[in-house]
mmCIF file of C-alpha atoms in Angstrom:
data_model
loop_
_atom_site.group_PDB
_atom_site.id
_atom_site.type_symbol
_atom_site.label_atom_id
_atom_site.label_comp_id
_atom_site.label_asym_id
_atom_site.label_seq_id
_atom_site.Cartn_x
_atom_site.Cartn_y
_atom_site.Cartn_z
ATOM 1 C CA MET Y 1 -109.058 267.261 169.538
ATOM 2 C CA SER Y 2 -110.647 268.085 166.177
ATOM 3 C CA ASP Y 3 -112.035 271.286 164.738
ATOM 4 C CA GLU Y 4 -114.935 271.391 162.279
ATOM 5 C CA TYR Y 5 -115.329 273.875 159.437
ATOM 6 C CA PHE Y 6 -117.931 274.390 156.727
ATOM 7 C CA TYR Y 7 -116.941 273.263 153.265
ATOM 8 C CA GLY Y 8 -118.674 274.315 150.075
ATOM 9 C CA VAL Y 9 -117.836 274.409 146.359
ATOM 10 C CA THR Y 10 -119.826 275.281 143.250
ATOM 11 C CA LEU Y 11 -119.257 273.436 140.005
ATOM 12 C CA SER Y 12 -120.520 274.963 136.734
ATOM 13 C CA SER Y 13 -119.664 275.172 133.017
ATOM 14 C CA SER Y 14 -117.119 277.909 133.800
ATOM 15 C CA HIS Y 15 -115.614 276.085 136.829
ATOM 16 C CA GLN Y 16 -116.008 272.328 136.145
ATOM 17 C CA SER Y 17 -113.472 270.955 138.584
ATOM 18 C CA GLU Y 18 -112.307 271.577 142.158
ATOM 19 C CA THR Y 19 -109.658 269.725 144.121
ATOM 20 C CA TRP Y 20 -109.660 269.488 147.923
ATOM 21 C CA ASP Y 21 -106.057 269.059 149.097
ATOM 22 C CA PRO Y 22 -105.273 270.979 152.309
ATOM 23 C CA GLU Y 23 -102.026 269.046 152.808
ATOM 24 C CA ALA Y 24 -100.537 270.366 149.521
ATOM 25 C CA LYS Y 25 -101.087 273.941 150.692
ATOM 26 C CA GLY Y 26 -99.266 273.298 153.950
ATOM 27 C CA ASP Y 27 -101.744 275.508 155.774
ATOM 28 C CA TYR Y 28 -102.956 272.675 158.003
ATOM 29 C CA PRO Y 29 -100.267 270.573 159.738
ATOM 30 C CA ARG Y 30 -103.012 268.388 161.129
ATOM 31 C CA SER Y 31 -104.877 265.321 159.987
ATOM 32 C CA ASN Y 32 -107.761 266.217 157.613
ATOM 33 C CA LYS Y 33 -111.048 264.637 156.674
ATOM 34 C CA LEU Y 34 -113.697 265.870 154.282
ATOM 35 C CA LEU Y 35 -117.382 265.029 154.692
ATOM 36 C CA ILE Y 36 -119.788 265.775 151.836
ATOM 37 C CA ARG Y 37 -123.366 265.993 153.111
ATOM 38 C CA GLN Y 38 -125.397 267.364 150.199
ATOM 39 C CA ALA Y 39 -125.333 268.156 146.495
ATOM 40 C CA LEU Y 40 -127.952 270.601 145.124
ATOM 41 C CA LEU Y 41 -128.751 272.211 141.840
ATOM 42 C CA GLY Y 42 -128.698 275.973 141.618
ATOM 43 C CA PRO Y 43 -131.904 277.875 140.665
ATOM 44 C CA GLU Y 44 -130.387 278.924 137.323
ATOM 45 C CA ALA Y 45 -129.903 275.290 136.155
ATOM 46 C CA LYS Y 46 -131.333 274.413 132.725
ATOM 47 C CA ALA Y 47 -134.494 272.342 132.448
ATOM 48 C CA ASP Y 48 -134.198 268.783 131.123
ATOM 49 C CA GLU Y 49 -130.387 268.792 131.537
ATOM 50 C CA LEU Y 50 -128.687 266.028 133.558
ATOM 51 C CA ASN Y 51 -125.925 267.288 135.827
ATOM 52 C CA VAL Y 52 -123.488 264.561 136.874
ATOM 53 C CA VAL Y 53 -120.889 265.118 139.612
ATOM 54 C CA GLN Y 54 -117.927 262.733 139.663
ATOM 55 C CA VAL Y 55 -115.376 262.313 142.438
ATOM 56 C CA GLU Y 56 -111.788 261.149 141.998
ATOM 57 C CA THR Y 57 -109.883 259.963 145.048
ATOM 58 C CA MET Y 58 -107.472 257.282 146.197
ATOM 59 C CA CYS Y 59 -108.794 253.950 147.350
ATOM 60 C CA LEU Y 60 -106.626 251.222 148.854
ATOM 61 C CA GLN Y 61 -103.924 251.202 146.183
ATOM 62 C CA GLU Y 62 -105.164 253.101 143.167
ATOM 63 C CA SER Y 63 -107.168 256.102 142.056
ATOM 64 C CA ILE Y 64 -110.931 255.704 141.543
ATOM 65 C CA LYS Y 65 -113.372 257.894 139.606
ATOM 66 C CA ILE Y 66 -117.088 257.444 140.310
ATOM 67 C CA PRO Y 67 -120.264 259.547 139.969
ATOM 68 C CA VAL Y 68 -121.758 260.580 143.318
ATOM 69 C CA ALA Y 69 -124.718 262.728 142.236
ATOM 70 C CA ILE Y 70 -127.054 262.951 139.224
ATOM 71 C CA LEU Y 71 -129.371 265.961 139.380
ATOM 72 C CA LYS Y 72 -132.073 267.218 136.992
ATOM 73 C CA VAL Y 73 -134.456 270.189 137.191
ATOM 74 C CA GLY Y 74 -138.033 269.011 137.737
ATOM 75 C CA GLU Y 75 -136.975 265.579 138.957
ATOM 76 C CA GLN Y 76 -134.264 265.822 141.592
ATOM 77 C CA ARG Y 77 -132.827 269.177 142.524
ATOM 78 C CA GLN Y 78 -130.896 267.953 145.579
ATOM 79 C CA VAL Y 79 -129.530 264.757 147.078
ATOM 80 C CA ARG Y 80 -128.321 264.017 150.568
ATOM 81 C CA LEU Y 81 -124.935 262.377 150.707
ATOM 82 C CA HIS Y 82 -122.856 261.008 153.504
ATOM 83 C CA ILE Y 83 -119.466 260.534 152.009
ATOM 84 C CA GLU Y 84 -116.219 260.668 153.986
ATOM 85 C CA PHE Y 85 -112.832 261.277 152.428
ATOM 86 C CA PRO Y 86 -110.098 260.638 155.001
ATOM 87 C CA ASP Y 87 -107.255 261.166 152.505
ATOM 88 C CA ALA Y 88 -106.498 264.086 150.242
ATOM 89 C CA PRO Y 89 -106.524 264.890 147.375
ATOM 90 C CA VAL Y 90 -110.176 264.631 146.332
ATOM 91 C CA THR Y 91 -111.282 266.091 142.993
ATOM 92 C CA PHE Y 92 -114.922 266.949 142.182
ATOM 93 C CA THR Y 93 -115.816 267.335 138.523
ATOM 94 C CA LEU Y 94 -119.017 268.290 136.722
ATOM 95 C CA ILE Y 95 -118.722 265.693 133.899
ATOM 96 C CA GLN Y 96 -122.119 266.388 132.354
ATOM 97 C CA GLY Y 97 -124.397 269.423 132.349
ATOM 98 C CA SER Y 98 -123.727 273.102 132.985
ATOM 99 C CA GLY Y 99 -124.799 273.333 136.607
ATOM 100 C CA PRO Y 100 -124.453 275.077 138.868
ATOM 101 C CA VAL Y 101 -124.148 272.243 141.362
ATOM 102 C CA HIS Y 102 -123.307 273.123 144.938
ATOM 103 C CA LEU Y 103 -121.536 270.602 147.167
ATOM 104 C CA ILE Y 104 -121.872 271.180 150.879
ATOM 105 C CA GLY Y 105 -120.082 269.484 153.765
ATOM 106 C CA GLN Y 106 -117.549 269.764 156.559
ATOM 107 C CA HIS Y 107 -113.794 269.940 156.725
ATOM 108 C CA LEU Y 108 -112.542 268.232 159.905
ATOM 109 C CA LEU Y 109 -109.152 269.091 161.290
ATOM 110 C CA GLY Y 110 -107.695 266.542 163.729
ATOM 111 C CA ALA Y 111 -104.944 266.946 166.219
ATOM 112 C CA LEU Y 112 -101.639 268.440 165.158
ATOM 113 C CA VAL Y 113 -99.254 266.011 163.541
ATOM 114 C CA GLU Y 114 -96.753 266.568 166.384
ATOM 115 C CA GLU Y 115 -99.458 265.582 168.897
ATOM 116 C CA PHE Y 116 -99.931 262.256 167.079
ATOM 117 C CA GLU Y 117 -96.201 261.614 167.179
ATOM 118 C CA ASP Y 118 -96.116 262.402 170.933
ATOM 119 C CA MET Y 119 -99.082 260.116 171.517
ATOM 120 C CA GLU Y 120 -97.333 257.256 169.673
ATOM 121 C CA GLU Y 121 -94.222 257.733 171.796
ATOM 122 C CA MET Y 122 -96.352 257.736 174.957
ATOM 123 C CA GLU Y 123 -98.140 254.511 173.879
ATOM 124 C CA GLU Y 124 -94.774 252.801 173.228
ATOM 125 C CA GLU Y 125 -93.531 253.814 176.657
ATOM 126 C CA MET Y 126 -96.702 252.519 178.287
ATOM 127 C CA LEU Y 127 -96.357 249.169 176.461
ATOM 128 C CA ASP Y 128 -92.754 248.900 177.643
ATOM 129 C CA GLU Y 129 -93.817 249.655 181.231
ATOM 130 C CA GLU Y 130 -96.556 247.020 181.058
ATOM 131 C CA GLU Y 131 -94.127 244.414 179.781
ATOM 132 C CA GLY Y 132 -91.838 245.247 182.678
ATOM 133 C CA ASP Y 133 -94.749 244.968 185.127
ATOM 134 C CA ASP Y 134 -95.726 241.562 183.700
ATOM 135 C CA SER Y 135 -92.238 240.136 184.347
ATOM 136 C CA GLN Y 136 -92.439 241.382 187.958
ATOM 137 C CA PHE Y 137 -95.748 239.508 188.432
ATOM 138 C CA LYS Y 138 -94.179 236.300 187.099
ATOM 139 C CA GLU Y 139 -91.376 236.621 189.650
ATOM 140 C CA ASP Y 140 -93.931 237.137 192.458
ATOM 141 C CA GLU Y 141 -95.916 234.086 191.317
ATOM 142 C CA ASN Y 142 -92.799 231.939 191.476
ATOM 143 C CA LYS Y 143 -92.168 233.040 195.057
ATOM 144 C CA ARG Y 144 -95.706 232.113 196.090
ATOM 145 C CA LYS Y 145 -95.642 228.524 194.824
ATOM 146 C CA PRO Y 146 -96.119 226.014 197.688
ATOM 147 C CA THR Y 147 -93.115 224.110 198.875
ATOM 148 C CA ALA Y 148 -92.989 220.358 198.797
ATOM 149 C CA GLY Y 149 -94.304 218.923 202.038
ATOM 150 C CA LYS Y 150 -97.322 217.469 203.725
ATOM 151 C CA ARG Y 151 -100.545 218.346 202.002
ATOM 152 C CA LYS Y 152 -103.654 219.048 204.000
ATOM 153 C CA THR Y 153 -106.657 216.724 203.633
ATOM 154 C CA ASN Y 154 -110.218 217.929 203.201
ATOM 155 C CA GLU Y 155 -110.995 217.375 206.867
ATOM 156 C CA ASP Y 156 -107.950 219.377 207.963
ATOM 157 C CA GLU Y 157 -108.600 222.314 205.604
ATOM 158 C CA ASP Y 158 -110.857 225.121 206.889
ATOM 159 C CA ASP Y 159 -113.353 226.863 204.666
ATOM 160 C CA GLU Y 160 -114.065 230.584 204.665
ATOM 161 C CA GLU Y 161 -116.284 230.357 207.750
ATOM 162 C CA GLY Y 162 -113.643 228.577 209.822
ATOM 163 C CA GLU Y 163 -115.376 225.163 209.881
ATOM 164 C CA PRO Y 164 -113.544 222.079 208.619
ATOM 165 C CA LYS Y 165 -114.674 221.242 205.086
ATOM 166 C CA GLY Y 166 -115.132 217.534 205.763
ATOM 167 C CA LYS Y 167 -117.595 218.094 208.650
ATOM 168 C CA LYS Y 168 -119.547 220.768 206.795
ATOM 169 C CA SER Y 169 -120.062 218.505 203.787
ATOM 170 C CA LYS Y 170 -121.369 215.766 206.056
ATOM 171 C CA MET Y 171 -123.871 218.202 207.613
ATOM 172 C CA SER Y 172 -125.246 219.393 204.300
ATOM 173 C CA ASN Y 173 -126.138 216.056 202.749
ATOM 174 C CA ASN Y 174 -129.823 217.002 202.367
ATOM 175 C CA ALA Y 175 -130.304 218.184 198.737
ATOM 176 C CA LYS Y 176 -132.969 220.750 199.616
ATOM 177 C CA GLY Y 177 -130.715 222.430 202.199
ATOM 178 C CA LYS Y 178 -132.922 221.524 205.171
ATOM 179 C CA ALA Y 179 -131.585 220.364 208.462
ATOM 180 C CA PRO Y 180 -131.638 216.617 209.140
ATOM 181 C CA SER Y 181 -134.846 215.409 210.790
ATOM 182 C CA PRO Y 182 -134.746 215.142 214.652
ATOM 183 C CA LYS Y 183 -135.773 211.426 214.503
ATOM 184 C CA LYS Y 184 -132.582 210.408 212.737
ATOM 185 C CA ASN Y 185 -130.426 212.372 215.222
ATOM 186 C CA ALA Y 186 -132.233 210.839 218.193
ATOM 187 C CA LYS Y 187 -131.347 207.290 217.064
ATOM 188 C CA LYS Y 188 -127.580 208.025 217.099
#
């Protein structure tokens, strides 16, 4: 089960960088995810000044730095973002301009770390039980195999309705499923 909290940070000339790293603080022994939804320029931003927000985070094997918002008074005061950061730390930096730039989003807290460990143990136990059940089915299938002996012919075998298969197939020779005409039966 996850909990959702508001996240917000303001970057300006006096506070140019902010790092989101709840795991370093040890306050949250749960899985964490940060969602950034919007970046907007404060009302006191200077005219004709570009404000560039950069994010630094880990990608697959290395750190990456990339701009995520470029804002300017009179052109674009806000931008909608939909950026997810599943791994901490994430550093936001105002690399150009004096701001203020407000970043708004959500901090998601997942299940407790101990709950994940318990779930992994339960999944392993279930897999072990399923493997045990599969071997039991194989034993049952071996018991059900027919023994060597006389095999029934089509005429001797009964279908689901209790009629011999051979006779039924002779009766349904008509391709349209209609009964044979009475003239043919009368000649026999």
